[in-house]
Coordinates of C-alpha atoms and ligand atoms in Angstrom, one line a residue:
M1 CA -120.9 170.8 -52.6
T2 CA -121.9 174.3 -53.5
Q3 CA -121.2 175.6 -56.9
E4 CA -118.4 178.2 -57.0
L5 CA -119.5 181.8 -56.1
A6 CA -123.0 180.6 -55.5
L7 CA -125.3 183.5 -54.7
G8 CA -127.4 183.4 -51.6
V9 CA -129.5 185.4 -49.2
I10 CA -130.2 185.7 -45.6
A11 CA -133.3 183.9 -44.6
G12 CA -135.3 183.7 -41.3
L13 CA -136.9 180.2 -41.1
G14 CA -139.4 181.4 -38.5
T15 CA -141.7 178.5 -37.9
D16 CA -142.1 177.3 -41.5
A17 CA -138.8 176.1 -42.9
L18 CA -140.3 174.9 -46.3
A19 CA -142.0 178.3 -46.9
A20 CA -138.8 180.2 -46.0
L21 CA -136.6 177.9 -48.2
Q22 CA -139.1 178.1 -51.1
H23 CA -139.1 181.9 -50.8
V24 CA -135.2 181.8 -51.1
R25 CA -135.7 179.6 -54.3
S26 CA -138.1 182.1 -55.7
L27 CA -135.4 184.7 -55.5
G28 CA -133.3 182.6 -57.8
V29 CA -130.6 181.7 -55.6
P30 CA -129.3 178.4 -54.3
T31 CA -127.9 179.1 -50.8
A32 CA -128.8 181.0 -47.7
H33 CA -127.5 182.1 -44.3
I34 CA -130.0 181.6 -41.6
G35 CA -130.5 183.2 -38.1
Y36 CA -131.0 180.8 -35.3
P37 CA -134.6 179.5 -35.3
A38 CA -135.1 178.9 -31.7
A39 CA -138.6 177.6 -32.3
M40 CA -137.2 174.7 -34.5
D41 CA -134.4 173.7 -32.2
N42 CA -136.1 170.2 -31.5
E43 CA -136.2 166.9 -33.2
A44 CA -139.4 167.8 -35.1
G45 CA -137.9 171.2 -36.3
V46 CA -134.6 169.6 -37.4
G47 CA -136.6 167.0 -39.4
E48 CA -138.6 169.8 -41.0
I49 CA -135.6 171.7 -42.1
E50 CA -134.0 168.6 -43.5
A51 CA -137.1 167.9 -45.6
A52 CA -137.3 171.6 -46.6
R53 CA -133.7 171.5 -47.7
R54 CA -134.4 168.3 -49.8
A55 CA -137.5 169.6 -51.4
T56 CA -136.0 173.0 -52.4
G57 CA -132.4 172.0 -53.0
I58 CA -131.4 175.2 -51.0
E59 CA -128.1 174.7 -49.2
I60 CA -127.8 176.5 -45.7
T61 CA -124.2 177.7 -45.6
T62 CA -124.1 179.4 -42.3
V63 CA -126.2 179.8 -39.1
F64 CA -125.7 183.3 -37.7
C65 CA -125.7 184.0 -33.9
S66 CA -127.6 186.9 -32.4
F67 CA -128.3 187.7 -28.7
V68 CA -131.1 189.1 -26.7
G69 CA -130.4 192.7 -25.7
E70 CA -128.1 193.6 -28.8
S71 CA -128.8 197.0 -30.5
Y72 CA -127.3 198.6 -33.6
A73 CA -128.8 202.0 -32.8
D74 CA -125.5 204.0 -32.9
I75 CA -121.7 203.2 -32.4
A76 CA -121.8 203.7 -28.7
T77 CA -124.9 201.4 -28.3
V78 CA -123.3 198.6 -30.5
R79 CA -120.1 198.9 -28.6
A80 CA -122.0 198.4 -25.2
S81 CA -124.5 195.9 -26.4
V82 CA -123.3 193.6 -29.2
G83 CA -121.6 190.1 -29.0
L84 CA -119.3 188.8 -26.5
V85 CA -117.9 192.2 -25.3
P86 CA -120.5 193.1 -22.6
E87 CA -119.2 191.4 -19.6
A88 CA -122.5 190.9 -17.8
T89 CA -123.9 188.8 -20.6
R90 CA -120.7 187.1 -21.9
A91 CA -121.0 183.7 -20.3
I92 CA -124.6 183.4 -21.2
R93 CA -123.9 184.4 -24.8
V94 CA -121.0 182.0 -25.2
K95 CA -123.4 179.3 -24.0
K96 CA -126.0 180.3 -26.5
T97 CA -123.3 180.4 -29.3
L98 CA -122.4 176.7 -28.4
K99 CA -126.0 175.8 -28.4
I100 CA -126.6 177.4 -31.9
A101 CA -123.5 175.5 -33.0
E102 CA -124.9 172.2 -31.8
F103 CA -128.2 172.9 -33.6
A104 CA -126.3 174.0 -36.8
H105 CA -124.5 170.5 -36.7
K106 CA -127.8 168.8 -36.4
I107 CA -129.1 170.4 -39.6
G108 CA -125.8 169.6 -41.2
V109 CA -124.2 173.2 -41.2
A110 CA -120.6 173.4 -40.5
R111 CA -120.3 177.1 -40.4
V112 CA -121.3 179.4 -37.5
A113 CA -120.9 183.2 -37.5
A114 CA -121.4 186.1 -35.1
H115 CA -120.6 189.7 -34.6
I116 CA -118.5 189.2 -31.5
G117 CA -118.6 193.0 -30.8
F118 CA -115.9 195.5 -30.9
V119 CA -112.5 193.9 -30.1
P120 CA -110.2 196.6 -28.9
E121 CA -107.3 197.4 -31.2
D122 CA -105.1 198.0 -28.2
H123 CA -103.9 194.8 -26.9
S124 CA -103.2 196.3 -23.5
K125 CA -106.9 197.0 -22.9
P126 CA -108.3 194.8 -20.1
L127 CA -111.0 193.5 -22.5
Y128 CA -108.6 192.1 -25.1
A129 CA -107.4 188.9 -23.4
P130 CA -110.9 187.7 -22.3
M131 CA -112.0 188.2 -25.9
V132 CA -109.2 186.0 -27.1
Q133 CA -110.0 183.4 -24.5
V134 CA -113.8 183.2 -25.3
T135 CA -113.1 183.0 -28.9
Q136 CA -110.7 180.1 -28.3
Q137 CA -113.3 178.4 -26.2
I138 CA -115.9 178.7 -29.0
C139 CA -113.5 177.6 -31.6
D140 CA -112.4 174.5 -29.6
A141 CA -115.9 173.4 -29.0
L142 CA -116.9 173.8 -32.7
A143 CA -113.7 172.1 -33.9
V144 CA -114.8 168.9 -32.3
R145 CA -117.6 168.6 -34.7
G146 CA -115.5 170.0 -37.7
Q147 CA -117.3 173.4 -37.6
V148 CA -115.8 176.8 -38.2
F149 CA -116.5 180.0 -36.3
A150 CA -116.6 183.0 -38.6
L151 CA -116.3 186.6 -37.3
E152 CA -118.5 189.2 -39.1
T153 CA -116.2 192.1 -40.1
G154 CA -116.7 195.9 -39.6
Q155 CA -116.3 196.6 -35.9
E156 CA -112.6 196.6 -36.2
T157 CA -110.0 197.6 -38.9
A158 CA -108.8 194.8 -41.0
H159 CA -105.3 194.9 -39.5
G160 CA -107.0 194.9 -36.0
L161 CA -109.1 191.9 -36.9
K162 CA -106.1 190.1 -38.3
R163 CA -104.1 190.5 -35.2
F164 CA -107.0 189.2 -33.1
I165 CA -107.3 186.1 -35.3
E166 CA -103.6 185.6 -35.0
D167 CA -103.8 185.9 -31.3
V168 CA -106.6 183.4 -31.0
E169 CA -104.5 180.8 -32.8
R170 CA -107.2 178.5 -34.0
K171 CA -107.3 177.0 -37.4
N172 CA -111.2 177.0 -37.5
L173 CA -111.5 180.8 -36.9
K174 CA -112.6 182.5 -40.1
V175 CA -113.9 185.7 -41.4
N176 CA -117.3 186.6 -42.7
F177 CA -116.4 189.6 -44.8
D178 CA -119.1 192.4 -45.0
P179 CA -117.7 195.2 -47.1
A180 CA -120.5 197.6 -46.1
N181 CA -119.9 197.3 -42.4
M182 CA -116.3 198.5 -42.8
I183 CA -117.8 201.8 -44.3
L184 CA -120.9 201.9 -42.0
Y185 CA -118.6 201.8 -38.9
G186 CA -116.2 204.1 -40.6
N187 CA -113.4 201.7 -39.9
D188 CA -111.6 200.7 -43.1
Q189 CA -111.6 200.3 -46.9
P190 CA -113.4 197.4 -48.0
I191 CA -111.0 196.6 -50.9
S192 CA -107.7 197.0 -49.2
A193 CA -109.2 195.0 -46.4
L194 CA -109.5 192.0 -48.6
D195 CA -105.9 191.9 -49.1
V196 CA -105.3 191.8 -45.3
L197 CA -107.9 189.3 -44.4
M198 CA -108.1 187.0 -47.4
P199 CA -106.3 184.1 -45.8
W200 CA -109.3 183.8 -43.3
I201 CA -112.2 184.8 -45.5
D202 CA -114.6 181.9 -46.1
G203 CA -117.9 183.8 -46.6
M204 CA -119.4 187.0 -47.6
H205 CA -122.3 189.4 -47.0
C206 CA -122.8 191.3 -50.2
K207 CA -124.0 194.6 -48.7
D208 CA -123.4 198.3 -49.5
G209 CA -123.5 201.6 -47.7
R210 CA -122.3 205.1 -47.1
W211 CA -119.7 206.4 -45.0
P212 CA -121.0 208.0 -41.7
T213 CA -121.6 211.7 -41.8
Q214 CA -121.9 212.3 -38.1
E215 CA -119.6 211.4 -35.3
G216 CA -120.8 208.4 -33.4
Q217 CA -123.4 207.5 -35.9
L218 CA -123.4 204.5 -38.3
G219 CA -123.4 205.3 -42.0
E220 CA -126.4 204.5 -44.2
E221 CA -127.0 201.1 -45.7
T222 CA -128.1 201.3 -49.4
P223 CA -129.1 198.8 -52.0
L224 CA -126.2 196.8 -53.4
G225 CA -124.3 198.8 -56.1
D226 CA -125.6 202.2 -54.8
G227 CA -123.3 202.8 -51.8
D228 CA -119.5 203.6 -51.5
V229 CA -118.3 199.9 -51.7
D230 CA -117.5 200.2 -55.4
L231 CA -119.0 196.8 -55.9
R232 CA -117.2 196.1 -59.3
A233 CA -113.7 196.8 -58.0
W234 CA -114.4 195.0 -54.7
L235 CA -115.7 191.8 -56.5
K236 CA -112.7 192.1 -59.0
R237 CA -110.2 192.1 -56.3
L238 CA -112.0 189.4 -54.4
L239 CA -111.9 187.1 -57.4
E240 CA -108.2 188.0 -58.2
L241 CA -107.5 186.9 -54.7
G242 CA -109.0 183.5 -55.4
Y243 CA -112.2 183.7 -53.4
R244 CA -114.8 181.1 -54.8
G245 CA -117.2 180.7 -51.8
P246 CA -120.8 181.8 -51.6
L247 CA -121.9 185.4 -52.3
T248 CA -124.6 186.1 -49.8
I249 CA -126.8 189.1 -50.3
E250 CA -127.6 191.1 -47.2
R251 CA -130.2 193.9 -47.3
E252 CA -131.1 195.1 -43.7
I253 CA -134.7 196.4 -44.4
S254 CA -137.9 194.6 -44.7
G255 CA -141.0 194.2 -46.8
D256 CA -141.4 194.6 -50.6
Q257 CA -138.6 197.1 -51.1
Q258 CA -136.3 194.5 -49.4
Q259 CA -137.4 191.9 -52.0
Q260 CA -136.9 194.3 -54.9
D261 CA -133.5 195.3 -53.7
I262 CA -132.5 191.6 -53.4
L263 CA -133.8 190.7 -56.9
R264 CA -131.8 193.8 -58.2
A265 CA -128.7 192.5 -56.2
V266 CA -129.0 189.0 -57.8
A267 CA -129.1 190.5 -61.3
L268 CA -126.2 192.8 -60.6
L269 CA -124.0 190.0 -59.1
E270 CA -124.9 187.6 -61.9
A271 CA -123.9 190.3 -64.5
L272 CA -120.7 191.0 -62.6
R273 CA -119.8 187.3 -62.4
R274 CA -120.3 186.9 -66.1
D275 CA -118.2 190.0 -66.8
F276 CA -115.3 188.6 -64.7
G277 CA -115.7 185.1 -66.6
H278 CA -117.4 183.1 -63.8
Ligands
MG301 MG1 -123.4 191.4 -42.5

């Protein structure tokens, strides 16, 4: 059982689970979200991940789905390419999601998450009903193994996402709340959105960013604490609402700067947690 408000990072296991989880440990956090390590989806890989988890004590709290052909270049491209929205790839991506969930189960992870793409806010749009149906299909397949399916926030308003979740009507449908995405997509305020989505929030990406300045473009991601999220007020509200799950740091750059920004984020979140008595 994870400690309350355990910090975490997003880790790619690549082909060396032990090295990856040792790296997570070196950042001073006890949990991680991972992407789907296709190269390790076999008996040897699953054994290696188990051994790496035992050796490092790192808990993998979520396996994240992503799909071939997705691009986050600008809003129109996200709309056309991401998640379960594009009709041409929907069936194959649902199948892949189920495969990832099966793998997650093998490595003892009960939470699978994804950007499913822009769900239309308008229910009468032809895309809306099929999105409800495929999400039901995924939730039902995961429920058999006691897994939850978490939707990454940002591509809808909080109220739009709430209505969608209510329409899907599955108890194991949850929300992975990413406050920066709300801002980067110019869709909603990350603090008031907590009030709307709290009943379903079971995980977090601690990420920051600035509002878009150009029509059709995403805003700019920043190191945690430097963007428009208002991290202190956001975390305060989250704790007031009773959230005690993991706080998983996301920084979508690579290299040394990413590591430095993550270490700074760890220190920042630890300080805020202490300030708020946790
Ligand atoms: Mg995220």
